[in-house]
Short mmCIF file of C-alpha atoms and ligand atoms in Angstrom, two decimals:
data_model
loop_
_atom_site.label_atom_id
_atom_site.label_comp_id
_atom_site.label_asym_id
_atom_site.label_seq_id
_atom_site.Cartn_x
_atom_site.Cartn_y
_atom_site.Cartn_z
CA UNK U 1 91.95 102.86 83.62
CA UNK U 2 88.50 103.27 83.37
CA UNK U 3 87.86 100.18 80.71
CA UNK U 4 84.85 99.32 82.43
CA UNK U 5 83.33 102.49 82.47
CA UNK U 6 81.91 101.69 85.49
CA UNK U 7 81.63 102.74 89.28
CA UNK U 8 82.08 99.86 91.25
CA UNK U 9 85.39 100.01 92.61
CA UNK U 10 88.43 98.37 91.38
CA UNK U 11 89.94 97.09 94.46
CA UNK U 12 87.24 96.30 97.46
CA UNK U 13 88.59 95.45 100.48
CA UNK U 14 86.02 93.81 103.31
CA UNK U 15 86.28 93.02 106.49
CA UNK U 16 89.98 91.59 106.26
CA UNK U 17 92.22 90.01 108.69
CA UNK U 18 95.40 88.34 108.87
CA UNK U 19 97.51 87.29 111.14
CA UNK U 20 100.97 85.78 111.10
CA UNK U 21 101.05 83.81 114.06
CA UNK U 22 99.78 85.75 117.09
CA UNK U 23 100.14 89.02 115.48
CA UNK U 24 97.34 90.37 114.19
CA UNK U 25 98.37 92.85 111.04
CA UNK U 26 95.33 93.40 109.28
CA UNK U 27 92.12 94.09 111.69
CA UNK U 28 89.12 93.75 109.89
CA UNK U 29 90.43 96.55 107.44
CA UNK U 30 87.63 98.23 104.81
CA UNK U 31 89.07 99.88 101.66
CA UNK U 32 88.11 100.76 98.42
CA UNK U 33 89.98 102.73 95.39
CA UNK U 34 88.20 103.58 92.74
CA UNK U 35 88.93 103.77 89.11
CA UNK U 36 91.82 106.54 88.69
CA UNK U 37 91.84 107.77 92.26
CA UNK U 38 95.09 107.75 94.26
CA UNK U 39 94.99 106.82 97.60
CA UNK U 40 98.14 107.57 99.77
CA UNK U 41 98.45 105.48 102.76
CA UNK U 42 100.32 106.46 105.87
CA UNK U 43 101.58 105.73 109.42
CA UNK U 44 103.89 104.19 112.06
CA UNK U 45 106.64 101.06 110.92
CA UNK U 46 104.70 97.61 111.35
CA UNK U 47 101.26 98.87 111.31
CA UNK U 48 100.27 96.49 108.33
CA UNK U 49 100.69 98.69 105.12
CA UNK U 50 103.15 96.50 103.25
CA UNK U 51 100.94 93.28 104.27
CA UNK U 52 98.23 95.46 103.08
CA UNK U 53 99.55 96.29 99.73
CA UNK U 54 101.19 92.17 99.59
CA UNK U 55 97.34 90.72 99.91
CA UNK U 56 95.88 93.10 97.16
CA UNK U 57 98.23 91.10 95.10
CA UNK U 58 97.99 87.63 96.91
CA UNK U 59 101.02 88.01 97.78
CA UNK U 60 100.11 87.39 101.08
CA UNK U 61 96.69 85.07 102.05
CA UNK U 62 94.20 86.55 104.12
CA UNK U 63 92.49 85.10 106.95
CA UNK U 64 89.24 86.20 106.55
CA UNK U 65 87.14 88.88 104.80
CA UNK U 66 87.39 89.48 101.08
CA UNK U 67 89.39 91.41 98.11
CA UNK U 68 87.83 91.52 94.86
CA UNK U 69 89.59 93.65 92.15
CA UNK U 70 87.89 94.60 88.83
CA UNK U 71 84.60 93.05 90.34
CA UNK U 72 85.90 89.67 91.02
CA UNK U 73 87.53 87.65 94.11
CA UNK U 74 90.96 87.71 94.12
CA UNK U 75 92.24 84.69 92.39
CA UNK U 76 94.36 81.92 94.61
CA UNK U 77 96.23 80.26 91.27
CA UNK U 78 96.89 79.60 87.94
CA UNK U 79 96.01 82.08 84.81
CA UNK U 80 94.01 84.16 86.83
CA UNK U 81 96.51 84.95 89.53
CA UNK U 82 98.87 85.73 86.89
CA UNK U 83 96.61 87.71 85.07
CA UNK U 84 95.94 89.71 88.10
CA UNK U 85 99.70 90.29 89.44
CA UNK U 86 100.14 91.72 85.78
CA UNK U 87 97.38 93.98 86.28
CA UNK U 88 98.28 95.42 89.72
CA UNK U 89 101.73 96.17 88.97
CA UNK U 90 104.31 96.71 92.58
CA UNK U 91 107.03 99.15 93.00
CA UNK U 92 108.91 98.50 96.16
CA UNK U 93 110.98 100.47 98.37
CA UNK U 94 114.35 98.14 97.04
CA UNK U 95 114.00 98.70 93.32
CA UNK U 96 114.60 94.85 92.82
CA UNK U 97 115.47 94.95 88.97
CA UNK U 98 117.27 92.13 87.77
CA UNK U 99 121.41 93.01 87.74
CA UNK U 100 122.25 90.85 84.55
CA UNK U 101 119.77 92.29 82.05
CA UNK U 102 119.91 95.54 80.66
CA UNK U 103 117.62 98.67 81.57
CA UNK U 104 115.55 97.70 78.37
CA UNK U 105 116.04 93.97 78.66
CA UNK U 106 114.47 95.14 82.66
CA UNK U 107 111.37 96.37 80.90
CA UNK U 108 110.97 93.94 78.68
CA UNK U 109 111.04 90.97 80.05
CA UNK U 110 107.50 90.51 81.74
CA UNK U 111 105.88 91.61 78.09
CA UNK U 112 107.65 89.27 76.09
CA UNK U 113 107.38 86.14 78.98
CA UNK U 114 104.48 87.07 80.58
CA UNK U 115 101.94 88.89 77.65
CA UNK U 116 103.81 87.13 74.97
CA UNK U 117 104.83 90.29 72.85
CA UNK U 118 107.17 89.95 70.00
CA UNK U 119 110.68 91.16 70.45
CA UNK U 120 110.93 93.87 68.25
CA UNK U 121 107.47 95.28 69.41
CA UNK U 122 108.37 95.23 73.24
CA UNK U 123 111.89 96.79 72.27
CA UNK U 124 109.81 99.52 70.62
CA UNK U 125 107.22 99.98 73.99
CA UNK U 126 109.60 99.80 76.09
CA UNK U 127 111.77 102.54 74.64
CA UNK U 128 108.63 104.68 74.73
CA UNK U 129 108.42 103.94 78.58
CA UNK U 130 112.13 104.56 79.36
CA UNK U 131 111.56 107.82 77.55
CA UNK U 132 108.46 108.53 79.39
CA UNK U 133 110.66 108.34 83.15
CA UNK U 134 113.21 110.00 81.22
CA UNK U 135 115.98 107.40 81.40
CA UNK U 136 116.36 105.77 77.24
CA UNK U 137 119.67 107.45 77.07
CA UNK U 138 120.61 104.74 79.53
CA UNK U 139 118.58 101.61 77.79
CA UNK U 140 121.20 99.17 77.28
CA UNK U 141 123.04 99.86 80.61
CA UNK U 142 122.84 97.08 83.76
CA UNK U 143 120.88 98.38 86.97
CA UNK U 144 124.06 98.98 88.86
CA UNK U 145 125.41 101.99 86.46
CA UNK U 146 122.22 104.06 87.47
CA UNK U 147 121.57 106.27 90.33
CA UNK U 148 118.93 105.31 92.73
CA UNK U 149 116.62 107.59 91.77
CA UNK U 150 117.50 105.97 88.15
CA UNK U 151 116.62 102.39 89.09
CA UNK U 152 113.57 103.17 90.19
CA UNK U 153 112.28 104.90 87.57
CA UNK U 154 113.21 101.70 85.65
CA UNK U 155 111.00 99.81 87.90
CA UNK U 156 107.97 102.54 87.09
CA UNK U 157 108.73 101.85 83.71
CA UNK U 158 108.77 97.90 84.29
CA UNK U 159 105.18 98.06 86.07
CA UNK U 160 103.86 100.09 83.26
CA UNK U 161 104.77 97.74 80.81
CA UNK U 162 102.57 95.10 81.92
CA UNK U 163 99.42 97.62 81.48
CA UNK U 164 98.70 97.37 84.80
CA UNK U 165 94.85 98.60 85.78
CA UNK U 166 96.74 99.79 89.06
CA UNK U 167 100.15 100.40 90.16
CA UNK U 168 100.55 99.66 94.27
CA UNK U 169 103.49 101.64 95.32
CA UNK U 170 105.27 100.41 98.83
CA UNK U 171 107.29 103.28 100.26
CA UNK U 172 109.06 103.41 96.68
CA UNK U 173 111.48 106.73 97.29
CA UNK U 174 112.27 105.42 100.92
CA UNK U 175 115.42 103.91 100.44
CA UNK U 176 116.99 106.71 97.89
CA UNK U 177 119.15 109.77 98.68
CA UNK U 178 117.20 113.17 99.66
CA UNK U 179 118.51 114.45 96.28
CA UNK U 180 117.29 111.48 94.32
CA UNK U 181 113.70 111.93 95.42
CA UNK U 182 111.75 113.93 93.67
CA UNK U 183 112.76 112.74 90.42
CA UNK U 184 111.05 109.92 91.37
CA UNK U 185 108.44 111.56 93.01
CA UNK U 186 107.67 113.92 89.81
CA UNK U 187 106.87 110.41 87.22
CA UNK U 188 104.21 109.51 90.11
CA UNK U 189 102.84 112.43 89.87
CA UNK U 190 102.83 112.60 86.16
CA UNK U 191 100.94 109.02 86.20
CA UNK U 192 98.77 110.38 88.65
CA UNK U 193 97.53 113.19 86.69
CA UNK U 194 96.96 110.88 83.77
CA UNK U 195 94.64 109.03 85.49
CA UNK U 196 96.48 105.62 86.56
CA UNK U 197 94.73 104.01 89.47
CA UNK U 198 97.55 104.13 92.44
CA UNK U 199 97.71 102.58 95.98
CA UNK U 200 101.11 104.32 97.43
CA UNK U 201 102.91 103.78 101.16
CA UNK U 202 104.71 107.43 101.43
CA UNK U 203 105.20 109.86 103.95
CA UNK U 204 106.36 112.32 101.13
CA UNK U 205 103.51 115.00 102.41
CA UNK U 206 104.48 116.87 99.08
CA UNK U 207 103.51 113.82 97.29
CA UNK U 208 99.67 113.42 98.86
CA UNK U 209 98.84 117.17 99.12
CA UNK U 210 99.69 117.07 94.93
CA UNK U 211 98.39 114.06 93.79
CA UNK U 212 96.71 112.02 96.38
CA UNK U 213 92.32 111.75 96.08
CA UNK U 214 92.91 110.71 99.80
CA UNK U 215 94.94 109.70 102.32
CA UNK U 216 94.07 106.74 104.94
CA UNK U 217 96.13 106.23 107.89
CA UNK U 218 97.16 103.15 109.34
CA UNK U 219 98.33 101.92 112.63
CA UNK U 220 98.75 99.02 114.57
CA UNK U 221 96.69 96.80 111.69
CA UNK U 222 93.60 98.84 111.90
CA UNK U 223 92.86 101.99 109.08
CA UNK U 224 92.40 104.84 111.95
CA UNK U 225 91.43 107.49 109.71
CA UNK U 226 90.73 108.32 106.58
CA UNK U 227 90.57 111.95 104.61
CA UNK U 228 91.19 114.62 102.15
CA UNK U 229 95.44 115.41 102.03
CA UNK U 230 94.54 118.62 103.26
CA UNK U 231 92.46 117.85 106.39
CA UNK U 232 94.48 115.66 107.10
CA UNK U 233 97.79 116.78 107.51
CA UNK U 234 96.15 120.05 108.57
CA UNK U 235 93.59 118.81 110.86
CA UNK U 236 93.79 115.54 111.87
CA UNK U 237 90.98 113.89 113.71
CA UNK U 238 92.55 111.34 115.75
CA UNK U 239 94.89 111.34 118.52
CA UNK U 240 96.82 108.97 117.21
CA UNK U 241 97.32 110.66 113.60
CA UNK U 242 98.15 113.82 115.94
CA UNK U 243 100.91 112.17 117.21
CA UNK U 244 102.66 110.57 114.37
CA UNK U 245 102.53 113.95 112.55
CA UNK U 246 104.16 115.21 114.86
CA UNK U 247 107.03 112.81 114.35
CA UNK U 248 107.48 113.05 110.73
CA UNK U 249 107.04 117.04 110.15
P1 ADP J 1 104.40 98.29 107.61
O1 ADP J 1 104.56 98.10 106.14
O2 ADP J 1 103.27 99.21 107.98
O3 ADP J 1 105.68 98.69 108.28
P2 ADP J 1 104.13 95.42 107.65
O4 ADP J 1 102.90 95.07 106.91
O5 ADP J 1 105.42 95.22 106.94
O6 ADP J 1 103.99 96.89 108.24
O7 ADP J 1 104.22 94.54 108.96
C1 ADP J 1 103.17 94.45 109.90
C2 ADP J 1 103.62 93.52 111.02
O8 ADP J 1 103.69 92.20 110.52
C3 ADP J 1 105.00 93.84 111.58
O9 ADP J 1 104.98 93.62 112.96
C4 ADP J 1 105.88 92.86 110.87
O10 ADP J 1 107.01 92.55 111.65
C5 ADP J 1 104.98 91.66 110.72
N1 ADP J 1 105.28 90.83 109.54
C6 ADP J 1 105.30 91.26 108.25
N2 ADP J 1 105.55 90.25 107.41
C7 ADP J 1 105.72 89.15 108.19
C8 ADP J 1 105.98 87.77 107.92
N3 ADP J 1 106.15 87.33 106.67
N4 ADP J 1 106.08 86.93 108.97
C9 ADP J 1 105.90 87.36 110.24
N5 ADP J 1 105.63 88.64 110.56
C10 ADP J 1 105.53 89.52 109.56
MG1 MG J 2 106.17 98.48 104.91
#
């Protein structure tokens, strides 16, 4: 996570917009995360944050402005782009692992296609991982035997198997039950304090006042604040934070 040694951030955004047709998501949005910071980012349905997260890994173009990650412009194809979509790893909201492989076969799959890892050495990683979010007992199982909070997990594991420099994280306990949660919740916060550079949509407060460096909120395309956890969810300086607290406490 910190390979470079270096301070320059490892994801700079400038000056961004994009638009799809005549909405305007991003408004010339400024960002940076650093090497092993967390940044939790917050606020109102449709303000931009998944676009946000989607353009840090091209999946989505920009308009204007720049990204560079690791020092460089984001690339638009070939090697590069898959070079970088294996270094920002995504966990989203719908777990999306693939229903036909196994759990393992789930982890696997983007080392041995993607990084070109033998077999038997992936096998042996990705066991590791599975044991890390404390689901190998269920290795050789299909996605739709787990719980929720199970499958995603999986997908934690999945990103982490790629190496990933950073880990974006889009509203990932969103769609589980309340129970199912913190499970989740607790291996973020475990990669957290190891140091793993994260970018995570959340409105689990519990989450950002543990592990979160800072938290910027978003609305309406535009980053309207950004601050500690703490003064933030205790003291908010805008108006329109203010009011969307207000919602989700
Ligand atoms: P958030 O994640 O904060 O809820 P999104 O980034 O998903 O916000 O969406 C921002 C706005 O862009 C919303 O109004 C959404 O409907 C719109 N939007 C997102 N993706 C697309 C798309 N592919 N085409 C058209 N509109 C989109
Ligand atoms: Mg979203």
């Amino acid at each position: 996570m910190t390979d470079n040694g270096d301070a320059t951030p490892l994801v700079r955004v400038e000056n961004v917009n994009k638009h799809f047709g005549a909405l305007h998501v991003l408004r010339d949005i400024n960002l940076t995360v650093s090497r092993g910071e967390v940044v939790v980012v917050i606020g109102p349905s449709g303000g931009g944050k998944s676009t946000l997260c989607r353009a840090i890994n091209r999946l989505e173009t920009i308009d204007s402005g720049t990204i560079t990650f690791d020092g460089r412009p984001l690339p638009a194809e070939g090697k590069a782009l898959a070079r970088l979509r294996s270094d920002v790893g995504m966990v989203f909201q719908s777990f999306n692992l693939f229903a036909h492989k196994t759990i393992l076969e789930n982890v696997t799959l983007g080392p041995t296609r993607v990084r070109g890892i033998a077999r038997d050495q992936a096998d042996k990683r990705g066991m590791e991982l599975l044991e890390r979010v404390g689901i190998a007992s269920q290795a050789g199982k299909h996605p739709a035997q787990l719980s929720g909070g199970q499958q995603q997990r999986v997908a934690i594991a999945r990103a982490l198997a790629m190496d990933p420099k950073m880990i974006l994280f889009d509203e990932p306990t969103s769609a589980l039950d309340p129970e199912m949660v913190q499970e989740v919740l607790d291996v973020m916060i475990g990669l957290a304090r190891e140091g793993m550079t994260m970018m995570v949509v959340t409105h689990e407060m519990g989450f950002a006042r543990r592990a979160a460096n800072r938290v910027v909120f978003m609305a309406e395309g535009q980053i309207v604040e950004e601050n500690t956890p703490d003064e933030f969810f205790t003291a908010p300086r805008t108006e329109r934070a203010k009011d969307f607290l207000s919602k989700i406490l």
